[in-house]
Amino acid sequence: MAFDLLQPVSEEIVQFTEGLSKQALGKKIVIHTDDEFPNLEDISIAIITVNEYRGLGVDNHDDEFVAFRKYLYSLFPGNWNLSIADLGTIQQGASIEDSYFLVKTISEELIRKKITPIIIGGSQDLTYPLYRAYDNLDQMVNLTVVDNAFDFAKENGLPYNSYLSRIVVEEPCNLFNYANIGYQTYFNSQEEIDLVEKLFFEAYRLGEVSNNITLAEPVFRDTDLVSFDLGSVESSYSGNNQQFNPNGFSGKEICSLARYAGISDKVSSFGIFNFDNSIKEVSLVAQVLWYFLEGYEFRSNEYPFGSKENYFKYIVLIDDEELIFYKSDKTDRWWIEIPFVVSENNKLKRNTLLPCTHQDYLAACEQERPERWWKAQRRNLL
């Protein structure tokens, strides 16, 4: 069983937890120790650290994420009822593909159990095995990446900045949509930008999202897998001066994006990557994870898991075509209906509502079709 290959949380952390306040997050997390593996029956979220950095072309840090766990465990949760397990660490395999296999196998098993795996650490190419965890789950996958680059194959590229090519090209192809939040144009070739547009994927520039961060909420609401690259954060906030980036998301903005990911009823796996586990980045990563957990606590179980029967329905006519919008009477969030064609060979479920914003509805009233609606229809025809 793949869980047997997880390294337990260190005894140092176990002893540290014993000295925490009863209200601290560490006291509410079930820990994988040398003596006991957590009972997963009632667990909602599983945290796993991964000590695999060969995708960045560097040796592993050879530690157990002690500083990260101490900081995270010391935080205080809100009024949460979450059941969280810390399953320990995946150490590097004999090859990087062995590490990928463990991430894929363990994540798949957790998702099958309706447990959301949270993968922390390692290089961002670990998004690839996390995506592969859905191969046997009979569904198409929407992937959203918070990153300043698209990570398509580059000349002499390393796995961390070329993993997306594997996702797009390799079989089985379960990818329905890829969305990038926060790309910076000067880090991406025009060829890559054109490819994203040609495939009807979604991409939102850093400035666009920073000016109106709520643009990202409908994207996360329609996402299965979320991957955060810490390189998307401005170095003055992340503390990463080795790969210095003068521009990027602020600490507040990256935490807001994490909360949007957590509150999405559809997100079933989450990763924070290119985290070198230095003391400078530990506090940011722990707080980003805290906001994801808070969002998760406030999930509303709306569409696609709830019923749209009680939604307010709005019909807008554009050039003899009806655009049908729905507004939740519970959260005031908006969706637009898409007439998907589902074939026998298509894993895509009849999930006909696409998350959108109130502004999309207002634009439709002015005879302007929402761009996300248009791209979603085109992807379905590819």
PDB file of C-alpha atoms in Angstrom, residues 131 139-143 167 173-179 199-202 222 224 266 338 340-341 346-349 351 354 372-373 375-382:
ATOM      1  CA  TYR A 131      -3.070  15.595 -12.435  1.00  0.00           C
ATOM      2  CA  GLN A 139     -13.671  12.469 -15.335  1.00  0.00           C
ATOM      3  CA  MET A 140     -12.228  15.357 -17.250  1.00  0.00           C
ATOM      4  CA  VAL A 141     -10.010  17.705 -15.249  1.00  0.00           C
ATOM      5  CA  ASN A 142      -9.926  21.471 -14.960  1.00  0.00           C
ATOM      6  CA  LEU A 143      -6.494  22.686 -13.843  1.00  0.00           C
ATOM      7  CA  ILE A 167      -0.148  17.229 -19.435  1.00  0.00           C
ATOM      8  CA  CYS A 173      -5.682  13.230 -22.080  1.00  0.00           C
ATOM      9  CA  ASN A 174      -8.130  14.138 -19.326  1.00  0.00           C
ATOM     10  CA  LEU A 175      -7.557  17.889 -19.443  1.00  0.00           C
ATOM     11  CA  PHE A 176     -10.621  19.917 -20.313  1.00  0.00           C
ATOM     12  CA  ASN A 177      -9.415  23.355 -19.251  1.00  0.00           C
ATOM     13  CA  TYR A 178      -6.195  24.979 -18.128  1.00  0.00           C
ATOM     14  CA  ALA A 179      -6.333  28.396 -16.530  1.00  0.00           C
ATOM     15  CA  LEU A 199      -6.396  25.848 -27.282  1.00  0.00           C
ATOM     16  CA  PHE A 200      -9.077  28.165 -25.831  1.00  0.00           C
ATOM     17  CA  PHE A 201      -7.428  28.016 -22.426  1.00  0.00           C
ATOM     18  CA  GLU A 202      -7.715  30.907 -19.999  1.00  0.00           C
ATOM     19  CA  ASP A 222     -14.851  25.496 -11.886  1.00  0.00           C
ATOM     20  CA  ASP A 224     -10.603  20.331  -9.855  1.00  0.00           C
ATOM     21  CA  LYS A 266     -15.266  21.519  -6.917  1.00  0.00           C
ATOM     22  CA  ILE A 338     -23.621  25.936 -21.595  1.00  0.00           C
ATOM     23  CA  PHE A 340     -22.447  20.795 -23.923  1.00  0.00           C
ATOM     24  CA  VAL A 341     -22.635  17.925 -26.386  1.00  0.00           C
ATOM     25  CA  ASN A 346     -16.250  11.802 -23.953  1.00  0.00           C
ATOM     26  CA  LYS A 347     -15.675  11.615 -20.191  1.00  0.00           C
ATOM     27  CA  LEU A 348     -17.118  15.105 -19.786  1.00  0.00           C
ATOM     28  CA  LYS A 349     -20.148  15.002 -17.539  1.00  0.00           C
ATOM     29  CA  ASN A 351     -22.051  19.761 -16.083  1.00  0.00           C
ATOM     30  CA  LEU A 354     -20.202  27.542 -15.940  1.00  0.00           C
ATOM     31  CA  ARG A 372     -15.286  32.290 -20.552  1.00  0.00           C
ATOM     32  CA  TRP A 373     -18.605  31.064 -21.976  1.00  0.00           C
ATOM     33  CA  LYS A 375     -14.033  29.535 -24.800  1.00  0.00           C
ATOM     34  CA  ALA A 376     -15.783  26.734 -22.918  1.00  0.00           C
ATOM     35  CA  GLN A 377     -17.996  26.022 -25.927  1.00  0.00           C
ATOM     36  CA  ARG A 378     -15.012  26.005 -28.288  1.00  0.00           C
ATOM     37  CA  ARG A 379     -13.062  23.594 -26.052  1.00  0.00           C
ATOM     38  CA  ASN A 380     -15.955  21.180 -26.134  1.00  0.00           C
ATOM     39  CA  LEU A 381     -15.737  21.072 -29.947  1.00  0.00           C
ATOM     40  CA  LEU A 382     -11.994  20.318 -30.086  1.00  0.00           C
TER      41      LEU A 382
END
